[in-house]
mmCIF file of C-alpha atoms in Angstrom:
data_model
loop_
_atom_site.group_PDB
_atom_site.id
_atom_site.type_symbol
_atom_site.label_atom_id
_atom_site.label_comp_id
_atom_site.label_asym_id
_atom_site.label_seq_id
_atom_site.Cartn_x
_atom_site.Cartn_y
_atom_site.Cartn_z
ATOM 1 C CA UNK A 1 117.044 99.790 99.868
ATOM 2 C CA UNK A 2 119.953 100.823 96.882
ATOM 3 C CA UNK A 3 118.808 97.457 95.251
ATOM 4 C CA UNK A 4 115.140 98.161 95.580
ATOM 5 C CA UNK A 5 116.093 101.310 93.966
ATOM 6 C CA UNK A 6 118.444 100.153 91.318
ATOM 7 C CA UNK A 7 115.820 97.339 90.678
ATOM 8 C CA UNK A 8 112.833 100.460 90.357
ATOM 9 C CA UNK A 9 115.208 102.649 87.944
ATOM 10 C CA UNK A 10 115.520 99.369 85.561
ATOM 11 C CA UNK A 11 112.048 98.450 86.041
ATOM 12 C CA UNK A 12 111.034 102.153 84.496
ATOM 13 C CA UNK A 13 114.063 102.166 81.414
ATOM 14 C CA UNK A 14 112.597 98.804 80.532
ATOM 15 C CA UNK A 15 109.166 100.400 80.515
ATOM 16 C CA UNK A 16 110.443 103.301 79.046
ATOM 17 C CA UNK A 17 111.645 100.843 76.615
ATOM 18 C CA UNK A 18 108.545 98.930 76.110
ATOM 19 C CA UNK A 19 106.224 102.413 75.830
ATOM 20 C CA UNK A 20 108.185 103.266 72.541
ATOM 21 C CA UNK A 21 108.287 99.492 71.029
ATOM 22 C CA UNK A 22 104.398 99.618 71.498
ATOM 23 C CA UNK A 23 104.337 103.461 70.102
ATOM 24 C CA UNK A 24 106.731 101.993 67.199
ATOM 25 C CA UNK A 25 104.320 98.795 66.701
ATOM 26 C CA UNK A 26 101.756 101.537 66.680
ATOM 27 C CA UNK A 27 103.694 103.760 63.847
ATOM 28 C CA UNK A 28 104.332 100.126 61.859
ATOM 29 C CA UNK A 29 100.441 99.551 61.827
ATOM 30 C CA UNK A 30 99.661 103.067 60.483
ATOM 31 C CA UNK A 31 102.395 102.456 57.715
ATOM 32 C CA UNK A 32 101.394 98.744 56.912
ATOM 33 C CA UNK A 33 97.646 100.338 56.501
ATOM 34 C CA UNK A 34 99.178 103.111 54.023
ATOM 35 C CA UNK A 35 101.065 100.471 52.493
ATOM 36 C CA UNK A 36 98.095 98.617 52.172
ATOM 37 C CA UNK A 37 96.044 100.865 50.343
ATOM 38 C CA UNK A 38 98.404 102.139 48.174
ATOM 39 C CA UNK A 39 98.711 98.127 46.913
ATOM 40 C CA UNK A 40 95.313 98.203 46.665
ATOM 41 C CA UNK A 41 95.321 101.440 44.678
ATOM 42 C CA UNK A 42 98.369 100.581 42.027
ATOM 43 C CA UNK A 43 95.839 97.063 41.270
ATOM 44 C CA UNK A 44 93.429 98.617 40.532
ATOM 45 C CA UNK A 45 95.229 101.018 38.168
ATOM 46 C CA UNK A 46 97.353 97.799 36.591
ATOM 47 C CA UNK A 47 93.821 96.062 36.200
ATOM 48 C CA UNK A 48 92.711 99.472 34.039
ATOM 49 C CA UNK A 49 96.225 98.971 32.418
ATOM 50 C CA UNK A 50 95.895 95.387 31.820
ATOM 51 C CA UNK A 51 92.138 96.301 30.121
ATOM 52 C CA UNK A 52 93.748 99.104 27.567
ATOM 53 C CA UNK A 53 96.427 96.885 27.377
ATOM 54 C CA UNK A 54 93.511 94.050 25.417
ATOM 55 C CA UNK A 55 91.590 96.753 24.092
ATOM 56 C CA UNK A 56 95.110 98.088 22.045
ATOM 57 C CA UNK A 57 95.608 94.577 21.257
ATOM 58 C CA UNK A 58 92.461 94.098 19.303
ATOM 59 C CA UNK A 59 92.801 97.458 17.704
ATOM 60 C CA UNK A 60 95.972 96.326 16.604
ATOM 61 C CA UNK A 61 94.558 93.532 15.124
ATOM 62 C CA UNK A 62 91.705 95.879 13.503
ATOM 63 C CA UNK A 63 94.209 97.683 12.182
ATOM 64 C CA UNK A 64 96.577 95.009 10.306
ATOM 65 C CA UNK A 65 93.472 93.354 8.979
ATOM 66 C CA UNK A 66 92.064 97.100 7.677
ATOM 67 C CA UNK A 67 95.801 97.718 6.407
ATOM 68 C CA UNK A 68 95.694 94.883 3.875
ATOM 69 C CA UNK A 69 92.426 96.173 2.160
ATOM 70 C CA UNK A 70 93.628 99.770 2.552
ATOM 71 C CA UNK A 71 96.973 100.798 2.452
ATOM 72 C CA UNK A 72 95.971 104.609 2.702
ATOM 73 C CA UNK A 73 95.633 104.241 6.704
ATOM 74 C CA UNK A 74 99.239 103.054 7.787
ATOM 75 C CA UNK A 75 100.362 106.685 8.982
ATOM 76 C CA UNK A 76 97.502 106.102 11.238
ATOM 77 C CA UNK A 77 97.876 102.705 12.459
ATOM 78 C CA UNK A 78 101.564 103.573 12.815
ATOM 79 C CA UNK A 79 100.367 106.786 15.476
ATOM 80 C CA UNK A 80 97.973 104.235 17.322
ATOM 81 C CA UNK A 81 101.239 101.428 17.304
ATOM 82 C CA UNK A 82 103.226 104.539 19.013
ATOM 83 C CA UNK A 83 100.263 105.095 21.489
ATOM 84 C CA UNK A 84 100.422 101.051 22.439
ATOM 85 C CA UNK A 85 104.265 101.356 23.359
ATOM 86 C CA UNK A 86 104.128 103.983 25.308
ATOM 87 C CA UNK A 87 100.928 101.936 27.808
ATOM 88 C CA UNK A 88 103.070 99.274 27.505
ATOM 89 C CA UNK A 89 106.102 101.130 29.258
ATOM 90 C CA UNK A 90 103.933 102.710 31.847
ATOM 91 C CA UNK A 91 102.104 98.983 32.622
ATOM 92 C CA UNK A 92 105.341 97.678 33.129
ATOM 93 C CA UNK A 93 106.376 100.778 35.529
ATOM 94 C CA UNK A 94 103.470 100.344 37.774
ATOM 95 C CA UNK A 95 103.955 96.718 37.583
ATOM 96 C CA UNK A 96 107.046 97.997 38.831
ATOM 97 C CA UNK A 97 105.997 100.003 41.471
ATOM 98 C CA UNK A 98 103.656 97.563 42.965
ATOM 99 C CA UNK A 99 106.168 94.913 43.127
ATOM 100 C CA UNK A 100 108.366 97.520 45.089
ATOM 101 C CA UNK A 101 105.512 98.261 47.785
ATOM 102 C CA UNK A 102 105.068 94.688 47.877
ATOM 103 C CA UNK A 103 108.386 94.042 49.048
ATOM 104 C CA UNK A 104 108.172 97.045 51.583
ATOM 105 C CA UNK A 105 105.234 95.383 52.892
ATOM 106 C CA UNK A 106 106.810 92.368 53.602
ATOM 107 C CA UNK A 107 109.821 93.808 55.241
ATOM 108 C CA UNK A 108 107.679 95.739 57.394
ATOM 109 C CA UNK A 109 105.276 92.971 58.332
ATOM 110 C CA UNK A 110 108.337 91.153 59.526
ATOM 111 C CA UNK A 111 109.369 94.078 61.484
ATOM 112 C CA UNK A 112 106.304 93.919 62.659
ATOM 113 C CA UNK A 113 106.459 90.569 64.233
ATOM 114 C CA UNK A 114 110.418 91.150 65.342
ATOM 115 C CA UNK A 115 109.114 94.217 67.257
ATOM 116 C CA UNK A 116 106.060 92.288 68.473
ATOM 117 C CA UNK A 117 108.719 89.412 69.319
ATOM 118 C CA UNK A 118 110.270 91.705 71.510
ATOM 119 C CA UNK A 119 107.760 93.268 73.047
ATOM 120 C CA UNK A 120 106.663 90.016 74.334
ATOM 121 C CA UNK A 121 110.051 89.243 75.506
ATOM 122 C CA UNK A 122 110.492 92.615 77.660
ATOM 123 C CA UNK A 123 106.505 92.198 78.887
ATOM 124 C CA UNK A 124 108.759 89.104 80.490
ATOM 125 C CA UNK A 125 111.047 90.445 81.825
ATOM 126 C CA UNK A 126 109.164 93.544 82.806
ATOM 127 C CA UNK A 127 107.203 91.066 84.887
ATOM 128 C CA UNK A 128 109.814 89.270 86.091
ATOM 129 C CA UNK A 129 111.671 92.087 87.746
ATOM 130 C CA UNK A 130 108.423 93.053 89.096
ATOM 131 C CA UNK A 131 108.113 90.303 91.210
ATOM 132 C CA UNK A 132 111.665 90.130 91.938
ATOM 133 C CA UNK A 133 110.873 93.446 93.001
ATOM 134 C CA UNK A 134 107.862 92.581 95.356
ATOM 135 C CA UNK A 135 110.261 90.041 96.751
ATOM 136 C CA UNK A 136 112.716 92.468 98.032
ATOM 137 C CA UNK A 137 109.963 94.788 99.136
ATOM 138 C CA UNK A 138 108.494 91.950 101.326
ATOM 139 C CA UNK A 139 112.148 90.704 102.781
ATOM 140 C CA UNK A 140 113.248 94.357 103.549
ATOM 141 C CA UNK A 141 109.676 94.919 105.114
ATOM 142 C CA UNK A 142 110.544 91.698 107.490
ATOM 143 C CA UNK A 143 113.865 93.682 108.065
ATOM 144 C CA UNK A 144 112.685 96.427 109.348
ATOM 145 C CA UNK A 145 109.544 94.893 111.193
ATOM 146 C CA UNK A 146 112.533 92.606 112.447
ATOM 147 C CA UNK A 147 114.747 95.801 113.729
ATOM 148 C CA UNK A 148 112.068 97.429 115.292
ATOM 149 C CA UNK A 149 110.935 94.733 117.688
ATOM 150 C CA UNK A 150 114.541 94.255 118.521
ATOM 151 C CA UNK A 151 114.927 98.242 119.185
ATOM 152 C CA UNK A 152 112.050 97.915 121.262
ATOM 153 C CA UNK A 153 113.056 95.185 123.574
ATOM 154 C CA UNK A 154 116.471 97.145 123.702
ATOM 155 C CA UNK A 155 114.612 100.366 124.541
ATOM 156 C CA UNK A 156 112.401 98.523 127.133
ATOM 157 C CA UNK A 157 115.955 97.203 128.914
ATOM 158 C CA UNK A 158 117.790 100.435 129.054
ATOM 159 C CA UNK A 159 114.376 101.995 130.674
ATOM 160 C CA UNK A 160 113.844 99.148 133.267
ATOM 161 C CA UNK A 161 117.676 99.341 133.649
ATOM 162 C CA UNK A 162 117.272 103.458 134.232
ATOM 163 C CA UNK A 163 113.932 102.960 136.637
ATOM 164 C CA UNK A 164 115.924 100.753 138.813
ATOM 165 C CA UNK A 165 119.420 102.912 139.165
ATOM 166 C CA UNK A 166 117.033 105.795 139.524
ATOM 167 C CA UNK A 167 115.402 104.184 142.431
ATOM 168 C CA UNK A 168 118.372 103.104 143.765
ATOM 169 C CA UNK A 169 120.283 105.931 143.629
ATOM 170 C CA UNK A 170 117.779 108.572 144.774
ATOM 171 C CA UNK A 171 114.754 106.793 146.185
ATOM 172 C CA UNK A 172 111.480 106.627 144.937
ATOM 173 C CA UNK A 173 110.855 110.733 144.120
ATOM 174 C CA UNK A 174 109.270 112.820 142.837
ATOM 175 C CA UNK A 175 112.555 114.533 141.982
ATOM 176 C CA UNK A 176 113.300 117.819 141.548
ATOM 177 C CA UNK A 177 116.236 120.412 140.696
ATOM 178 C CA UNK A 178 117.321 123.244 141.579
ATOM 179 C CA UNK A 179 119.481 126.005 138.948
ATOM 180 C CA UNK A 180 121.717 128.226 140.405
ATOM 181 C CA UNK A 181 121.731 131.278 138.328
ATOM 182 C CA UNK A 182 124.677 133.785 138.355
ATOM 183 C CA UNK A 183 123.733 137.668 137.383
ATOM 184 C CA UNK A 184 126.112 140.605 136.430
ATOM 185 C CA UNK A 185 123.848 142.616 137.930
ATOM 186 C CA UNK A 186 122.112 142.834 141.258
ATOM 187 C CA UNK A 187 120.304 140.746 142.874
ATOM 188 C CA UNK A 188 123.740 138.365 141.014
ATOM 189 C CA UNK A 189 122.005 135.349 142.439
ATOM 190 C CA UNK A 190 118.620 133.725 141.101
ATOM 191 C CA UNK A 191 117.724 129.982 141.669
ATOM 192 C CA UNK A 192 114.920 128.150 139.584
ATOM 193 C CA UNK A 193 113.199 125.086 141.003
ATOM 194 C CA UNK A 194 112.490 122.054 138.721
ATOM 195 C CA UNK A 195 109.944 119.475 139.756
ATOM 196 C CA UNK A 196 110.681 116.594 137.025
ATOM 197 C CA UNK A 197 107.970 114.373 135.159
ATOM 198 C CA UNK A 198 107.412 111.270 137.056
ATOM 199 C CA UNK A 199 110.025 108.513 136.779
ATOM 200 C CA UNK A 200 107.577 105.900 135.424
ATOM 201 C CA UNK A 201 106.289 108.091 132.465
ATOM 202 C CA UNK A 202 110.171 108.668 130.827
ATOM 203 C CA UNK A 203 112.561 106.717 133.197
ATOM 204 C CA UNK A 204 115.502 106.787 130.293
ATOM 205 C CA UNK A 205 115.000 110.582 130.019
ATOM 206 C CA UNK A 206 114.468 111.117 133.724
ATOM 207 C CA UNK A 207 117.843 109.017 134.405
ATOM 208 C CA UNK A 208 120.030 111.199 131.481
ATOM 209 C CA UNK A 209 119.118 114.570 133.300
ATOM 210 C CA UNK A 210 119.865 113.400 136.767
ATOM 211 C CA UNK A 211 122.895 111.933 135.425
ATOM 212 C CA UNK A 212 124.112 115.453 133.574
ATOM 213 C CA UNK A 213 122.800 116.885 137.328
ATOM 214 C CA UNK A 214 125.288 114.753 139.097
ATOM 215 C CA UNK A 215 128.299 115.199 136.777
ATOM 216 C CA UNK A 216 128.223 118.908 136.718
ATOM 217 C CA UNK A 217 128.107 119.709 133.387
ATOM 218 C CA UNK A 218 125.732 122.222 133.363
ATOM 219 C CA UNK A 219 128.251 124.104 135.705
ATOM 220 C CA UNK A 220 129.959 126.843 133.918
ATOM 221 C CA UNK A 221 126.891 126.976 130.947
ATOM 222 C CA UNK A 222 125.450 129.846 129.991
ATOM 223 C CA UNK A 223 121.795 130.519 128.386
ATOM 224 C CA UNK A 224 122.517 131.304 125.011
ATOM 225 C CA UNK A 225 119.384 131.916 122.855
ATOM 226 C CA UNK A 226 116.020 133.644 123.455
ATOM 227 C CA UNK A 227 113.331 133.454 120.969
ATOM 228 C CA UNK A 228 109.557 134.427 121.482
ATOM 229 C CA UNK A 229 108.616 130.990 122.149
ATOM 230 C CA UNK A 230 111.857 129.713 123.821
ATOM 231 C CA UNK A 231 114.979 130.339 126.340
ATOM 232 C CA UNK A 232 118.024 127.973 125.327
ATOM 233 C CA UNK A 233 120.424 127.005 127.430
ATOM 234 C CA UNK A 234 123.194 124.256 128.412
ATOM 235 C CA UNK A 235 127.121 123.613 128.762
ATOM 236 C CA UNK A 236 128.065 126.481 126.471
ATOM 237 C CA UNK A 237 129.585 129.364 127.004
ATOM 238 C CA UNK A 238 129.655 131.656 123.540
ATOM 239 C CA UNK A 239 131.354 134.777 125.483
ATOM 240 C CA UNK A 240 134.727 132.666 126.689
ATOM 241 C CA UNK A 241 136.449 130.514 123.860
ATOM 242 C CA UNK A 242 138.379 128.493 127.000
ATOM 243 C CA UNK A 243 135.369 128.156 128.643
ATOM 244 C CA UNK A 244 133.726 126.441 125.795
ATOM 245 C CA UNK A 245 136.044 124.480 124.790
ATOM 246 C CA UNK A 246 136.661 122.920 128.398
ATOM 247 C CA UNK A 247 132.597 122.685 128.522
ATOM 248 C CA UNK A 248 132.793 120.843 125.192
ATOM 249 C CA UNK A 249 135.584 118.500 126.116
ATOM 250 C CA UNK A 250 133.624 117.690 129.465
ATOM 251 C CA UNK A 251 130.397 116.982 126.825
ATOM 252 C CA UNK A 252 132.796 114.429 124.635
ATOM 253 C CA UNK A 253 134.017 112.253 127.637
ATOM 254 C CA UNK A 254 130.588 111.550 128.772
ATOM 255 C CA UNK A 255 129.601 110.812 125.355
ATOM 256 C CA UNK A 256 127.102 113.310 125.110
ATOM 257 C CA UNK A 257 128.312 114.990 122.385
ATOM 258 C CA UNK A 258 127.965 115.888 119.292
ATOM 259 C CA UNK A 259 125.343 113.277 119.152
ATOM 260 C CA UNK A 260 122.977 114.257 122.066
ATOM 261 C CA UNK A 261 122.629 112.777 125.667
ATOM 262 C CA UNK A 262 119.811 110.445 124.964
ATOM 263 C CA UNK A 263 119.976 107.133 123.301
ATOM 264 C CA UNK A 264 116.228 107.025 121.828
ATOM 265 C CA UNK A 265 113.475 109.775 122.531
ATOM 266 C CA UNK A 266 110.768 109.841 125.081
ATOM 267 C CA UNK A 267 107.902 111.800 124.268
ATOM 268 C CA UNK A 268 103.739 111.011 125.367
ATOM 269 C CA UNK A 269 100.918 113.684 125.316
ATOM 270 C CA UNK A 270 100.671 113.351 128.757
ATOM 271 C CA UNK A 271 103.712 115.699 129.461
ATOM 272 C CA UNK A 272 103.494 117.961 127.128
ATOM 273 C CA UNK A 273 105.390 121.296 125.950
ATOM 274 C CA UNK A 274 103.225 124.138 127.728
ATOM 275 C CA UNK A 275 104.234 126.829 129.260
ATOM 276 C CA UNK A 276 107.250 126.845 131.555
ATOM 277 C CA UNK A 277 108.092 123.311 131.083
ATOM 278 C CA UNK A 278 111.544 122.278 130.420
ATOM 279 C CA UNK A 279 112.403 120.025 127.104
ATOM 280 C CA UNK A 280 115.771 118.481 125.461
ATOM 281 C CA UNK A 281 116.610 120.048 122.250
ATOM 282 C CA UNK A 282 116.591 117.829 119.198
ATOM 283 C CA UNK A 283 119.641 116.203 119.327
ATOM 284 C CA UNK A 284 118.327 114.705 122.929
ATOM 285 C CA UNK A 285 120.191 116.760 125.309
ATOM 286 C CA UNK A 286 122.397 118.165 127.395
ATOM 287 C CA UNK A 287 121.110 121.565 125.350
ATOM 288 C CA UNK A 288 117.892 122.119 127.108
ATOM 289 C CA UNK A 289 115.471 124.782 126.888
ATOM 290 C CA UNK A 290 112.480 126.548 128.829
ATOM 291 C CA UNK A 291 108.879 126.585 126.872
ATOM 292 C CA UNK A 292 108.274 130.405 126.808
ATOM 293 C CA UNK A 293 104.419 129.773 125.665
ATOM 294 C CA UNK A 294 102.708 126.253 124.665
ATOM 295 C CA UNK A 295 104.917 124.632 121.848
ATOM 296 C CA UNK A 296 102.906 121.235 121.799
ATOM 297 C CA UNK A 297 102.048 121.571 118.315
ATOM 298 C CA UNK A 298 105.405 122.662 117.055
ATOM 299 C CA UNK A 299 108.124 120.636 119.433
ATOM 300 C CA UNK A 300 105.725 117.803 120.133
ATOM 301 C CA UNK A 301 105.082 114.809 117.702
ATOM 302 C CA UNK A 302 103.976 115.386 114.210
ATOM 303 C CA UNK A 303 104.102 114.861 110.531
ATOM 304 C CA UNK A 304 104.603 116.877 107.590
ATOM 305 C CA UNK A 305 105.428 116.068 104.499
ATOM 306 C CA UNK A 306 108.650 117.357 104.096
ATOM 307 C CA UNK A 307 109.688 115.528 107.977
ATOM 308 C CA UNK A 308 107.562 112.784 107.712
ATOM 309 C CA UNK A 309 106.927 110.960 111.598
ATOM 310 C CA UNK A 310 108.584 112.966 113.914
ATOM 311 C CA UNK A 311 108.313 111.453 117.752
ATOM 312 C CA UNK A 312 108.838 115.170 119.407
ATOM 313 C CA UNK A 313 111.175 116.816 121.718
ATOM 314 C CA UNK A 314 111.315 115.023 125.519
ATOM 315 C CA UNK A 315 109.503 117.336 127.431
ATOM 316 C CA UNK A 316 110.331 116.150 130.874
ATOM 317 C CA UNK A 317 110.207 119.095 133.799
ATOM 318 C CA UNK A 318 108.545 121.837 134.814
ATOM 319 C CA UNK A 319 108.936 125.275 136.755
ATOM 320 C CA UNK A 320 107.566 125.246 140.718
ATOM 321 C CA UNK A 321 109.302 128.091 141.767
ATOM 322 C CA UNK A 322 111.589 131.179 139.999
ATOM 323 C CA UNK A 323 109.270 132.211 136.977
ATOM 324 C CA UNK A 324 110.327 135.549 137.368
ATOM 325 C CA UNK A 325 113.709 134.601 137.043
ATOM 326 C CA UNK A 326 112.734 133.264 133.283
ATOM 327 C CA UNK A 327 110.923 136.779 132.918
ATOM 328 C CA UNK A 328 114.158 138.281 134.093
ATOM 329 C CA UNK A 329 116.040 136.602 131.644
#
């Protein structure tokens, strides 16, 4: 992925790169066309030059010829010899002058074809690192289609894996759970009764929770959140530091934290987040909490934009007896 990136950020400084050669080539072709028509205009004006240029010649010639029958005229003839000088000087500085813009033309025409030289050369490239580009794009595509079947098949072990110690362990269900809840005020004792999705639906999920059941580590937690929508709860106990800390630690040895219970997420429609259900948090567990109304649109799976593909929160129990004792709470 970094190379694809690198390989995309060089991609758009070369065509960066090549945008302001072709706006330059553009810029050249606007001057040469200037350039152009000035030449055009100075030949035109040496041509005029070149014609009063004759015509002083052969009133030169008048003159010299008139000037040995009359002598009287040579102040004159002398004025229009003046007059003939001074066209001479300014033929010679437009001759001048359009020898300059000739050689500016030339050094920009061959600007012109070193900047179309290497236009060509990063059009090359350009195209090259394109489909060096598409190459990477198609092997890291194989990558991940690669990874994914191999996630699966490792998914589809651990859950035939689960099924089978589920089985074994506590026969073939339904399953359920019952929470002991401790009150500091009377009645002090509330249980709630979970009846748990069936094994075949979520067996890796199904497996975790039994699992957390039979190590005791929601013994000692405390329900520690209550929003409109949902009651949190799990091995945590914000009101005793010790308490925590010990709940934590018991967490960390069964490798359920900070990363979550869960190895992968188990999610379908078919279970979904209504109302008095019971779903892992995020992170996949041991956190847990109880659906307070139906959150299938937010805690089920989705996509935004911001998120992109999200699978949804395992949603995996529900209440068969003790509602009240959520209302309590």
């Amino acid at each position: 992925r970094n190379t694809l990136a690198e390989s995309q950020k060089e991609l758009r400084a070369e065509q960066a790169a090549h945008n302001a050669s072709i706006s330059r080539e553009r810029e050249l072709g606007e001057s040469l066309d200037e350039m152009e028509e000035e030449l055009d205009r100075r030949d035109l004006e040496r041509a005029e030059c070149d014609d009063h240029h004759r015509e002083m010649l052969q009133c030169r010639q008048s003159l010299r010829e008139a000037l040995e029958g009359n002598a009287g005229t040579a102040a004159a003839a002398a004025g229009i010899v003046e007059d003939e000088n001074v066209l001479s000087v300014a033929l010679a500085n437009e001759k001048q002058a359009s020898e300059n813009l000739a050689a500016k033309l030339a050094l920009a025409l061959k600007e012109k074809e070193e900047l179309e030289h290497t236009i060509g050369v990063l059009r090359e490239e350009g195209v090259g690192h394109l489909m060096e580009m598409e190459r990477i794009s198609r092997e890291l595509e194989e990558d991940r289609e690669l990874w994914q079947m191999k996630a699966k098949n490792i998914m589809n072990k651990i859950s035939f894996r689960n099924r089978k110690e589920v089985l074994e362990r506590y026969g073939p269900g339904p399953y359920h759970v019952k929470f002991t809840l401790e009150f500091h005020t009377a009645p002090t004792t509330e249980t709630i009764l979970l009846a748990l999705a069936p094994l075949d639906m979520m067996p890796h999920t199904i497996h975790t929770f039994l699992q957390i059941i039979e190590k005791n580590i929601y013994i000692g937690g405390t329900f520690i959140l209550m929003r409109e929508h949902i009651l949190v709860g799990g091995p945590v106990d914000s009101h005793d530091l010790n308490s925590n800390r010990a709940l934590e630690e018991r967490m960390v040895n069964e490798g359920y934290f900070p990363e979550g219970a869960l190895l992968y997420t188990e999610y379908t429609p078919e279970y979904p987040h209504v109302e008095n259900t019971l779903g892992f948090n995020v992170h996949g567990g041991p956190i847990f909490y109880f659906n307070l109304k139906d959150n299938t649109e937010p805690h089920g799976a989705r996509y935004s934009e911001e998120e992109g593909e999200n699978e949804g929160d395992p949603c995996f129990a529900k209440i068969v007896e003790g509602v009240e004792v959520i209302q309590r709470m």
